[in-house]
Tab-separated table of C-alpha atoms and ligand atoms in Angstrom:
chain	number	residue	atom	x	y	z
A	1406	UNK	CA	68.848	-12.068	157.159
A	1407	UNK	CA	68.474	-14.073	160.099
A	1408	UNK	CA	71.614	-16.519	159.125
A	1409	UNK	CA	73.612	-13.444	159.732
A	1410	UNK	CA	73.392	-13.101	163.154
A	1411	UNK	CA	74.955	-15.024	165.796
A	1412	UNK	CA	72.713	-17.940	167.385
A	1413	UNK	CA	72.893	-19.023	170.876
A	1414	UNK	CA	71.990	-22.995	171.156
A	1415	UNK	CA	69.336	-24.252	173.386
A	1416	UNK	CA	66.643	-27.121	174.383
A	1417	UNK	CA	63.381	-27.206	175.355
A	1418	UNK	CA	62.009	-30.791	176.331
A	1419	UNK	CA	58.438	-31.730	177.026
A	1420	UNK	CA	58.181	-35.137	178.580
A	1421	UNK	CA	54.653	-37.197	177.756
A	1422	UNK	CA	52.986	-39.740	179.531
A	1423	UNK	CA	52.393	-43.194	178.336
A	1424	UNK	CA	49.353	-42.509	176.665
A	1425	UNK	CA	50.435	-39.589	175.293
A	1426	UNK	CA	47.201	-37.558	176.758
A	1427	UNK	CA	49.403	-35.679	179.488
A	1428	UNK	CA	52.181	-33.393	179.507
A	1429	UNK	CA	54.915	-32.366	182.079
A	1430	UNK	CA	55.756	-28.292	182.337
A	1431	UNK	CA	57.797	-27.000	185.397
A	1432	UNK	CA	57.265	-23.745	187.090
A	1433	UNK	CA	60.323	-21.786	186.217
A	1434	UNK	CA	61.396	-20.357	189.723
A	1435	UNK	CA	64.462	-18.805	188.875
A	1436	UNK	CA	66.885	-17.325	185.899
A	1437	UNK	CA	64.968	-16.333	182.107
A	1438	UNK	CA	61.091	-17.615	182.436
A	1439	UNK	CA	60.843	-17.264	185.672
A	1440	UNK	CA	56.994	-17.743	187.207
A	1441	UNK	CA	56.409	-18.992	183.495
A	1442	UNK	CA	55.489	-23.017	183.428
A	1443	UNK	CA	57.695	-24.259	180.039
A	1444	UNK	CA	59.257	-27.805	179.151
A	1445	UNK	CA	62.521	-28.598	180.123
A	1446	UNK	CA	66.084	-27.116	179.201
A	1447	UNK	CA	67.969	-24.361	178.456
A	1448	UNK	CA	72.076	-23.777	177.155
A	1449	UNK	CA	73.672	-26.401	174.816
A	1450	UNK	CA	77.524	-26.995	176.362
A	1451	UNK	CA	80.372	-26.880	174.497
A	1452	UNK	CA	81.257	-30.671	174.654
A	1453	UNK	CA	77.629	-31.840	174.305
A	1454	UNK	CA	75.597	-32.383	171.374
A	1455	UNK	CA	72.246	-31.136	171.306
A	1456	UNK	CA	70.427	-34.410	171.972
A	1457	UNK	CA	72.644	-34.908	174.898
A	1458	UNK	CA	72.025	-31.253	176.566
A	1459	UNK	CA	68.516	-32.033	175.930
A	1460	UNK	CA	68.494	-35.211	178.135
A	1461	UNK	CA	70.928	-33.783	180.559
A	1462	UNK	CA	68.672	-30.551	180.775
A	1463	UNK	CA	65.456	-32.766	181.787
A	1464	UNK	CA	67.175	-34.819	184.409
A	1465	UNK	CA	68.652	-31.470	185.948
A	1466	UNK	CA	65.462	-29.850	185.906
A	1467	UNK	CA	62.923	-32.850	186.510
A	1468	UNK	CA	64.552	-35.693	188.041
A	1469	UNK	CA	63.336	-37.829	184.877
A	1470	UNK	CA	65.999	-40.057	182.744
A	1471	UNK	CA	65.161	-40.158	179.233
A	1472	UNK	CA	64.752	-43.611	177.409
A	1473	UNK	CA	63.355	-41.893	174.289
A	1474	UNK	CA	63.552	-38.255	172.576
A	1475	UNK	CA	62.639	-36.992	169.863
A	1476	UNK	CA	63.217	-33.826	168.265
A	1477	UNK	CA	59.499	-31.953	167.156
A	1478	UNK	CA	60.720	-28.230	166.156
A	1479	UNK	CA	62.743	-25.893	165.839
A	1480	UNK	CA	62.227	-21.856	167.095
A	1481	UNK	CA	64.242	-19.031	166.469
A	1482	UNK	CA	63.225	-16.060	169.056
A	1483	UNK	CA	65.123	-12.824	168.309
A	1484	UNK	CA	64.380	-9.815	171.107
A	1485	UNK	CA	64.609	-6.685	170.455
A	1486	UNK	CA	68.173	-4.810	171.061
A	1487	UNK	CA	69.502	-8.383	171.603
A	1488	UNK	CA	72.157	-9.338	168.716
A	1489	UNK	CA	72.071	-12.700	169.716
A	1490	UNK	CA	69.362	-14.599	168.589
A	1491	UNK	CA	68.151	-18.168	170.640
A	1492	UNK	CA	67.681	-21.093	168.719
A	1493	UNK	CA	65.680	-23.633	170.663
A	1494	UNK	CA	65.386	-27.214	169.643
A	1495	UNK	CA	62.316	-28.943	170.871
A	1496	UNK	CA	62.173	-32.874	171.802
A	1497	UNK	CA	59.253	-34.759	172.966
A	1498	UNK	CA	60.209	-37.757	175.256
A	1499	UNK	CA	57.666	-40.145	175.693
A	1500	UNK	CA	59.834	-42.888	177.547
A	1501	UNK	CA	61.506	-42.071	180.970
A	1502	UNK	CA	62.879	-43.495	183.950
A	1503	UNK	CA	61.817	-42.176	186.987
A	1504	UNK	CA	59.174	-39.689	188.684
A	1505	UNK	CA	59.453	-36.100	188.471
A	1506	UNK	CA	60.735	-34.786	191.346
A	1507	UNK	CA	60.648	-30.312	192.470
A	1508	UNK	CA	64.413	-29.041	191.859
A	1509	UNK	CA	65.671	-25.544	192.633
A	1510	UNK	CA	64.802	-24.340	189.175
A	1511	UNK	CA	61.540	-26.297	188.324
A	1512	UNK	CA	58.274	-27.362	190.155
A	1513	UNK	CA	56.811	-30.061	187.759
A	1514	UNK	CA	52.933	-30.477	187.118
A	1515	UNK	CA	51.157	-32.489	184.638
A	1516	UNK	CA	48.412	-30.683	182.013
A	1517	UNK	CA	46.418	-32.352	179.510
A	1518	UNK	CA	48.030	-31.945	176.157
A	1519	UNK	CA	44.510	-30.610	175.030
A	1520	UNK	CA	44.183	-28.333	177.759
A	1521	UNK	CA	47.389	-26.508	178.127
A	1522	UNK	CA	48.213	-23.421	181.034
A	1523	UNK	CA	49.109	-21.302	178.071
A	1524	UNK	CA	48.176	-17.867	179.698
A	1525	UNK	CA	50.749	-18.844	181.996
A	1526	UNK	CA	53.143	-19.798	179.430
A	1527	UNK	CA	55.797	-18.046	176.582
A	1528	UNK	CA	53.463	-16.335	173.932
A	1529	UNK	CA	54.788	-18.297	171.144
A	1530	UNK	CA	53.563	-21.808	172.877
A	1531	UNK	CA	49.730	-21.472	171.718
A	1532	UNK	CA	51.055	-20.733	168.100
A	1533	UNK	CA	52.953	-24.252	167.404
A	1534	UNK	CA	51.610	-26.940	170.264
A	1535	UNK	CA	48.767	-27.610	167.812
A	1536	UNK	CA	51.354	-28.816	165.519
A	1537	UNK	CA	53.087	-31.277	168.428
A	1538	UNK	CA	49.030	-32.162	168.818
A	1539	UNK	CA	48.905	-33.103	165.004
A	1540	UNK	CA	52.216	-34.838	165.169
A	1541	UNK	CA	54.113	-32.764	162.728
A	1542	UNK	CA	57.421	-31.082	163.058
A	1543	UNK	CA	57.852	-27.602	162.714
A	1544	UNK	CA	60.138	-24.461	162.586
A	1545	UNK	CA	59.115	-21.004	163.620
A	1546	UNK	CA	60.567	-17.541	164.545
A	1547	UNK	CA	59.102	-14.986	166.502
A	1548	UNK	CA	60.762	-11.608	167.093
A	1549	UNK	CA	59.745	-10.699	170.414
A	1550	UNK	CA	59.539	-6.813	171.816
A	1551	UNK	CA	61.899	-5.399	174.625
A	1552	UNK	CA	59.872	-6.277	177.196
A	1553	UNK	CA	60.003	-10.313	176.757
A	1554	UNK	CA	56.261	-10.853	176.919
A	1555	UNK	CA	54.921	-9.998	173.510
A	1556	UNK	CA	55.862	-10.674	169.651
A	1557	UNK	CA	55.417	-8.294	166.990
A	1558	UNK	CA	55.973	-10.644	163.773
A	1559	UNK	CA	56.164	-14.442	163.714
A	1560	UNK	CA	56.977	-17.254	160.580
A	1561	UNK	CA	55.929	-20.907	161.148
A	1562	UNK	CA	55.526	-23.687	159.072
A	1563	UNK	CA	55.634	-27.390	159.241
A	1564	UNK	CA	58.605	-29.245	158.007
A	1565	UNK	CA	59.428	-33.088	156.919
A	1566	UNK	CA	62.751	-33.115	158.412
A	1567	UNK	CA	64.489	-31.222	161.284
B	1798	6OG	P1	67.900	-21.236	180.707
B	1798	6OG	O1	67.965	-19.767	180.798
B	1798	6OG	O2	66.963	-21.879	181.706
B	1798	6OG	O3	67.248	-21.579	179.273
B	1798	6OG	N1	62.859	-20.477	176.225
B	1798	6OG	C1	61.624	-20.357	175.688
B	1798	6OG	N2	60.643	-21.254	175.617
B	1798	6OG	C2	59.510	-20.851	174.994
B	1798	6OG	N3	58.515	-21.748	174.913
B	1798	6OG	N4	59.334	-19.615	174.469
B	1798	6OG	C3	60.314	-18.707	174.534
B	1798	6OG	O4	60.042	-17.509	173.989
B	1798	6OG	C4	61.529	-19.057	175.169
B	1798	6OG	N5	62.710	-18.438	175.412
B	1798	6OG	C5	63.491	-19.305	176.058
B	1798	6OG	C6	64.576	-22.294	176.247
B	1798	6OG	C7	66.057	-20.970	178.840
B	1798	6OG	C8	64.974	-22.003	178.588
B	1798	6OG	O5	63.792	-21.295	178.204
B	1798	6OG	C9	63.375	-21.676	176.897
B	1798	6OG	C10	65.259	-22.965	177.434
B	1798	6OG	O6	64.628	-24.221	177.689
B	1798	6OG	C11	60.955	-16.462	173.924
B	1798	6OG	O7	69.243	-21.910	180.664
């Protein structure tokens, strides 16, 4: 059903520390997820592929270059009303250049990967960090109401390959 509709192309990026015990999230301040903390991203270009909006989305938004990414999931969000649906690709960088710096659209803070913000985050995030935090990959949808804040029906399941 869901192959039918037309799918708008996006990234979401979560850059890790060395150790791999912290995470960076930015403070939306402006546009879709705004006040919201959330990785890194947003619209795939035209001339880009996705891996390349992905690391051009983090050094927009964060200041960090990326030296390795790695995709980790894969969410499909339909709203309600909306005939477009959003596919999201998720990376995980762990290897940067570079400190992260506040931009126009993001004010960066670190969070313990066991001890995420996520009242303050997308309702979907509490459903499939735990499977970034048992390093498997993943692909969910969530059909979210009207209103952008809650989900009525979600799918999610770990996967082998993205
Ligand atoms: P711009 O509008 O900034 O791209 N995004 C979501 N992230 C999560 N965790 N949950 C959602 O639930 C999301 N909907 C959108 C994808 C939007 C950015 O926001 C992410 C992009 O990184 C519905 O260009």
């Amino acid at each position: 059903e869901h192959q039918a509709m037309a799918h708008r192309l996006y990234t979401l990026v979560f850059p890790m520390d060395e150790q791999n015990d912290r995470v960076l999230l930015g403070m939306k301040k402006r546009g879709f997820g705004r006040d919201k903390l959330n990785g890194f991203g947003g619209k795939v270009e035209a001339n880009e592929t996705i891996t390349k909006g992905a690391e051009r989305e983090l050094t927009e938004e964060s200041g960090l270059v990326t030296k390795s990414i790695k995709q980790c999931g894969l969410l499909l969000f339909y709203f309600e009303k909306d005939p477009v649906a959003m596919e999201v690709h998720v990376f995980l960088v762990d290897r940067y250049e570079g400190a992260a710096v506040e931009t126009d659209e993001m004010r960066p803070q670190w969070f313990g990967i066991r001890d995420m913000p996520f009242e303050r985050m997308w309702a979907d995030d509490s459903h499939w960090w735990p499977y970034v935090l048992r390093g498997q990959k993943f692909v969910g949808q969530f059909w979210f109401k009207a209103d952008q804040v809650t989900f009525t029906q979600h799918t999610l399941r770990a996967v082998d390959s993205l």
